[in-house]
PDB file of C-alpha atoms in Angstrom:
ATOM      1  CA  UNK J   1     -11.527   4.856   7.657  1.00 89.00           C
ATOM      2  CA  UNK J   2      -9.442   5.445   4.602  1.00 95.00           C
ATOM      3  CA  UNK J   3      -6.583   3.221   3.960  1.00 96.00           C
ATOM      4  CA  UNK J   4      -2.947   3.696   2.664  1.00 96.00           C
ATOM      5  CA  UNK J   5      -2.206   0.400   0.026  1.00 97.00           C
ATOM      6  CA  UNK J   6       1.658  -0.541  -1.044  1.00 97.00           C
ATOM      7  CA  UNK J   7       2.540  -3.261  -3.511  1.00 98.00           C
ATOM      8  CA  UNK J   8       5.600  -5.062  -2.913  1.00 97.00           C
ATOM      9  CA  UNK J   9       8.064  -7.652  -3.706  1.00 96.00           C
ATOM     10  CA  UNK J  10       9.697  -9.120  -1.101  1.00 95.00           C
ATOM     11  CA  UNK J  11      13.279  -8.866  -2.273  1.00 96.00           C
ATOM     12  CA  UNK J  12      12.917  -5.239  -2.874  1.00 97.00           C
ATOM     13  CA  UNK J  13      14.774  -2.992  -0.610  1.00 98.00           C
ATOM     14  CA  UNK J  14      12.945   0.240  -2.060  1.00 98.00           C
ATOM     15  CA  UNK J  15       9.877  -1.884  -0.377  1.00 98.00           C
ATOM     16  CA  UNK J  16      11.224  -2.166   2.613  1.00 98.00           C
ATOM     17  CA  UNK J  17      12.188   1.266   3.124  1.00 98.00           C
ATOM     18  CA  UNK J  18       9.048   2.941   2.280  1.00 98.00           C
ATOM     19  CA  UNK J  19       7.116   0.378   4.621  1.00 97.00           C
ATOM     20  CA  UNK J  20       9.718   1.365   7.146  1.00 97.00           C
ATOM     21  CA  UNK J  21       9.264   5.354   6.713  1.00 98.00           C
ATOM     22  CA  UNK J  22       5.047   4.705   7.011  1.00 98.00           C
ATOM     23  CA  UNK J  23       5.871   2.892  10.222  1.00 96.00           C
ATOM     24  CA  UNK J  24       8.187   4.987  11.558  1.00 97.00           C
ATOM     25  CA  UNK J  25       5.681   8.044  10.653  1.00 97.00           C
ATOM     26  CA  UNK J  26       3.186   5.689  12.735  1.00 96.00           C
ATOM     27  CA  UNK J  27       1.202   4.922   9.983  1.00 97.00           C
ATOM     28  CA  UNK J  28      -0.789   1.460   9.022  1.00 94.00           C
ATOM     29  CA  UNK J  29      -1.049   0.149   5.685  1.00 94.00           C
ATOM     30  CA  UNK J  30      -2.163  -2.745   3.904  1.00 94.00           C
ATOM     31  CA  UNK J  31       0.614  -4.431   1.996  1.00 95.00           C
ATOM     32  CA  UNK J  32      -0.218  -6.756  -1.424  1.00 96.00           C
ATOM     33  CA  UNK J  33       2.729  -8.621  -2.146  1.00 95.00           C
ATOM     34  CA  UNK J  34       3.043  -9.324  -5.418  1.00 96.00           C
ATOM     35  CA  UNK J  35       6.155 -12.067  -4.590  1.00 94.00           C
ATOM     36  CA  UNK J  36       3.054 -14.130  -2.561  1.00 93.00           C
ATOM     37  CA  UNK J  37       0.142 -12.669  -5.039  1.00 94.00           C
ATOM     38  CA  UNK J  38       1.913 -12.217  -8.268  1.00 95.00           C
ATOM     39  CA  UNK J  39      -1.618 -12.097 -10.315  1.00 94.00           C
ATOM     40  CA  UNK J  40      -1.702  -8.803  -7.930  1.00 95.00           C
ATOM     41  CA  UNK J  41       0.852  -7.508 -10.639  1.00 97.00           C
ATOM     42  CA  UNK J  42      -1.711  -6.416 -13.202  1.00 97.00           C
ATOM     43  CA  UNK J  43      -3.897  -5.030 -10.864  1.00 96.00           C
ATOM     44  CA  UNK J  44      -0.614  -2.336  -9.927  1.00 98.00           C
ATOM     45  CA  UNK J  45       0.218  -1.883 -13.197  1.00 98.00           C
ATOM     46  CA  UNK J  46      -3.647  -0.673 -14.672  1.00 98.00           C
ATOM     47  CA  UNK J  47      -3.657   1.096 -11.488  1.00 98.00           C
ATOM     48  CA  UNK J  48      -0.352   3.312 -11.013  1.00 98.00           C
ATOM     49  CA  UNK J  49       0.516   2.865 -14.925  1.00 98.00           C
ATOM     50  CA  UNK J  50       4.106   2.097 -13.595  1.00 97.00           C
ATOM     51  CA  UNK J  51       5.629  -1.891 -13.150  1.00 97.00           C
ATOM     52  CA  UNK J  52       8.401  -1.313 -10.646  1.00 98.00           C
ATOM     53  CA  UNK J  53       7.718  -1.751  -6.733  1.00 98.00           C
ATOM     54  CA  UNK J  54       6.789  -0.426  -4.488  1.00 99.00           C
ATOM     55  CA  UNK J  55       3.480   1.305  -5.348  1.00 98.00           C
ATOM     56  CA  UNK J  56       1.568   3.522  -3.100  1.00 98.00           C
ATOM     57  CA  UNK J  57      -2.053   4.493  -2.793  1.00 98.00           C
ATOM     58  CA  UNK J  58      -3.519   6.912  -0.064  1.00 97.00           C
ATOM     59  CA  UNK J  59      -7.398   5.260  -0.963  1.00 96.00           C
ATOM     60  CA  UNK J  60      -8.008   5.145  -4.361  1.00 96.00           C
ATOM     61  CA  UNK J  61      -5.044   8.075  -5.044  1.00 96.00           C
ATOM     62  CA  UNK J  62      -1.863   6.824  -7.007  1.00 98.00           C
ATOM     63  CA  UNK J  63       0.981   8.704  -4.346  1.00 96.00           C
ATOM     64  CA  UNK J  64       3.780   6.920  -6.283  1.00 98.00           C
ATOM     65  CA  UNK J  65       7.133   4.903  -5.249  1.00 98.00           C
ATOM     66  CA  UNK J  66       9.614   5.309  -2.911  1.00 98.00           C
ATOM     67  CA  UNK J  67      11.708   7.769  -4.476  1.00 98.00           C
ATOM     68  CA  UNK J  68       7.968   9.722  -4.510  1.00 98.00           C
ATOM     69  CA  UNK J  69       7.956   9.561  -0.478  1.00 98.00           C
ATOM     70  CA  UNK J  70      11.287  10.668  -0.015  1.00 98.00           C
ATOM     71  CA  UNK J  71      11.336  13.731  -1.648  1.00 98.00           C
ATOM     72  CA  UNK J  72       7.653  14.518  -0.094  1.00 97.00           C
ATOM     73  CA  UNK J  73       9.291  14.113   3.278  1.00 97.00           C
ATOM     74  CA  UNK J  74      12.530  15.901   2.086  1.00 98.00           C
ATOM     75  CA  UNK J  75       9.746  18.988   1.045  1.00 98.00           C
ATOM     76  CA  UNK J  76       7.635  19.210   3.737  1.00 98.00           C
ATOM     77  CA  UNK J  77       7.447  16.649   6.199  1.00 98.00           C
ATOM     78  CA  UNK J  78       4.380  17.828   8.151  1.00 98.00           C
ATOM     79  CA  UNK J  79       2.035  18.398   4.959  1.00 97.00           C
ATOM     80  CA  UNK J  80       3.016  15.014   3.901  1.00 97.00           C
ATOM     81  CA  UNK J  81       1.597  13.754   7.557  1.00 98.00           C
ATOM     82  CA  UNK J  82      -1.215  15.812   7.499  1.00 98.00           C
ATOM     83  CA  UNK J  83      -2.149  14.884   3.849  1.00 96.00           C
ATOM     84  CA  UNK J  84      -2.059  11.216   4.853  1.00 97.00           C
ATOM     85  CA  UNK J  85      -4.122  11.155   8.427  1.00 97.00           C
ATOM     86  CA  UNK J  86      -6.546  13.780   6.142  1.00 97.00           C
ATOM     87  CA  UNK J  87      -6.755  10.593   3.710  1.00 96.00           C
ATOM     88  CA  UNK J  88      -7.096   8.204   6.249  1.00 96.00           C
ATOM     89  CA  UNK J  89     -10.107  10.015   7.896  1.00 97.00           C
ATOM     90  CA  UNK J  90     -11.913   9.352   4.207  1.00 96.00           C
ATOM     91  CA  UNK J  91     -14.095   6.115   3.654  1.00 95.00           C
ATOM     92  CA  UNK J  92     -11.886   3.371   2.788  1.00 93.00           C
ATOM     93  CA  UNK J  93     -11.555   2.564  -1.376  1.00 95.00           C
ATOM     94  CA  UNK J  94     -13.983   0.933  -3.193  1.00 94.00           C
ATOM     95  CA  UNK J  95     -11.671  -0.270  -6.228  1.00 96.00           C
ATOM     96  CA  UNK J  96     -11.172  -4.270  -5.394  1.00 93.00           C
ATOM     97  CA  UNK J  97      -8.062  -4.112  -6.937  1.00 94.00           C
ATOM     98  CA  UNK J  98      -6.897  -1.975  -3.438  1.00 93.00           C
ATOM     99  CA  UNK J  99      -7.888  -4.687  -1.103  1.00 86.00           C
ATOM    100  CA  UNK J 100      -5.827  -6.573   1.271  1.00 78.00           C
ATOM    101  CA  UNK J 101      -4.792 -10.270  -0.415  1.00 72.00           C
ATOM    102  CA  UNK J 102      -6.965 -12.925   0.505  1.00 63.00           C
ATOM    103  CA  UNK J 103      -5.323 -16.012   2.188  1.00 58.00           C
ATOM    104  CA  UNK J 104      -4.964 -18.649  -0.511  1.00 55.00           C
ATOM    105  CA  UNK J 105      -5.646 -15.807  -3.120  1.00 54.00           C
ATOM    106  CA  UNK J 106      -4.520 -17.408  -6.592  1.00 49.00           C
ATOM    107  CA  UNK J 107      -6.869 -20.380  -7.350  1.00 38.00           C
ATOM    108  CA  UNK J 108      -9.307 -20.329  -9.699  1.00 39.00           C
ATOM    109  CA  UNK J 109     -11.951 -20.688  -7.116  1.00 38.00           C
ATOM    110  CA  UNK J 110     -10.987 -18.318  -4.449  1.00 43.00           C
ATOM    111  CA  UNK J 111     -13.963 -15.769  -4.480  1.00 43.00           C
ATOM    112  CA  UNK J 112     -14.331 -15.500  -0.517  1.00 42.00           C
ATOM    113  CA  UNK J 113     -13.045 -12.736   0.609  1.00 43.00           C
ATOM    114  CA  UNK J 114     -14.001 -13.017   4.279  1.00 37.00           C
ATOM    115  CA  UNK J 115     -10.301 -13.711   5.243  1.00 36.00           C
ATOM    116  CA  UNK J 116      -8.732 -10.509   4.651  1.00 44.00           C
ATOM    117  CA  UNK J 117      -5.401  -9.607   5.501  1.00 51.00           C
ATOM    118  CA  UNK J 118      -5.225  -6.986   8.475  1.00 54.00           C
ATOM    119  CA  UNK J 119      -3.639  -3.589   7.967  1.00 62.00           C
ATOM    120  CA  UNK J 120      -0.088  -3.681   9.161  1.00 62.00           C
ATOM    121  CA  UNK J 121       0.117  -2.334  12.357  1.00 59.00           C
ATOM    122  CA  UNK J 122       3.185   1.005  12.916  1.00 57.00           C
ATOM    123  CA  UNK J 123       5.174   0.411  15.206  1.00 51.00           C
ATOM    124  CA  UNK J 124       5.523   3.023  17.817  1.00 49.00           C
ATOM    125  CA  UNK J 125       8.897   3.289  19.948  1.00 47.00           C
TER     126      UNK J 125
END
């Protein structure tokens, strides 16, 4: 299953809105905060070629900030949706720098990644 990815910082309120919109659309995502990871950083930045948060990725596809999702939804509301559950039918990405943060990710020696972070789960109301 393919997998939308969003960096954040938590004291970004462009963060929290786009995480907001993607659970409101009732779609899961796998959040790398760069405020709890911030070695995550350089991973966003070779990745999206931008600095500023939040970053999104439908697999291994740059989609772009939050200003990016608005004015998708603002277009076309229902291609955005069906461009996103056609990505998430796709295998997941292969690009490590895409995964979910590893608890205790930041030592030197932290190299098991068998302690992923789960997908954040929409909420539905």
């Amino acid at each position: 299953m393919g997998r939308i990815t969003i960096f954040t910082s938590a004291s970004c309120g462009h963060c929290r809105r786009a995480k907001a919109t993607l659970e409101s659309r009732g779609f899961e995502y796998s959040e790398v905060s760069l405020s709890a990871h911030p070695a995550r950083r350089e991973d966003m930045t070779a990745l999206a070629s931008r600095v500023t948060v939040p970053q999104i990725f439908l697999n291994e596809t740059h989609f772009g900030g939050n200003d990016d999702l608005e004015r998708r939804l603002r277009e076309d509301p229902d291609l955005f949706d069906e461009e996103v559950r056609r990505a998430l039918t796709m295998p997941d990405p292969k690009d490590a720098r895409l995964r979910a943060c590893a608890f205790g990710e930041g030592s030197d020696d932290d190299d098991d990644l068998s302690f992923l972070s789960p997908p954040r789960e929409a909420r539905l109301g």
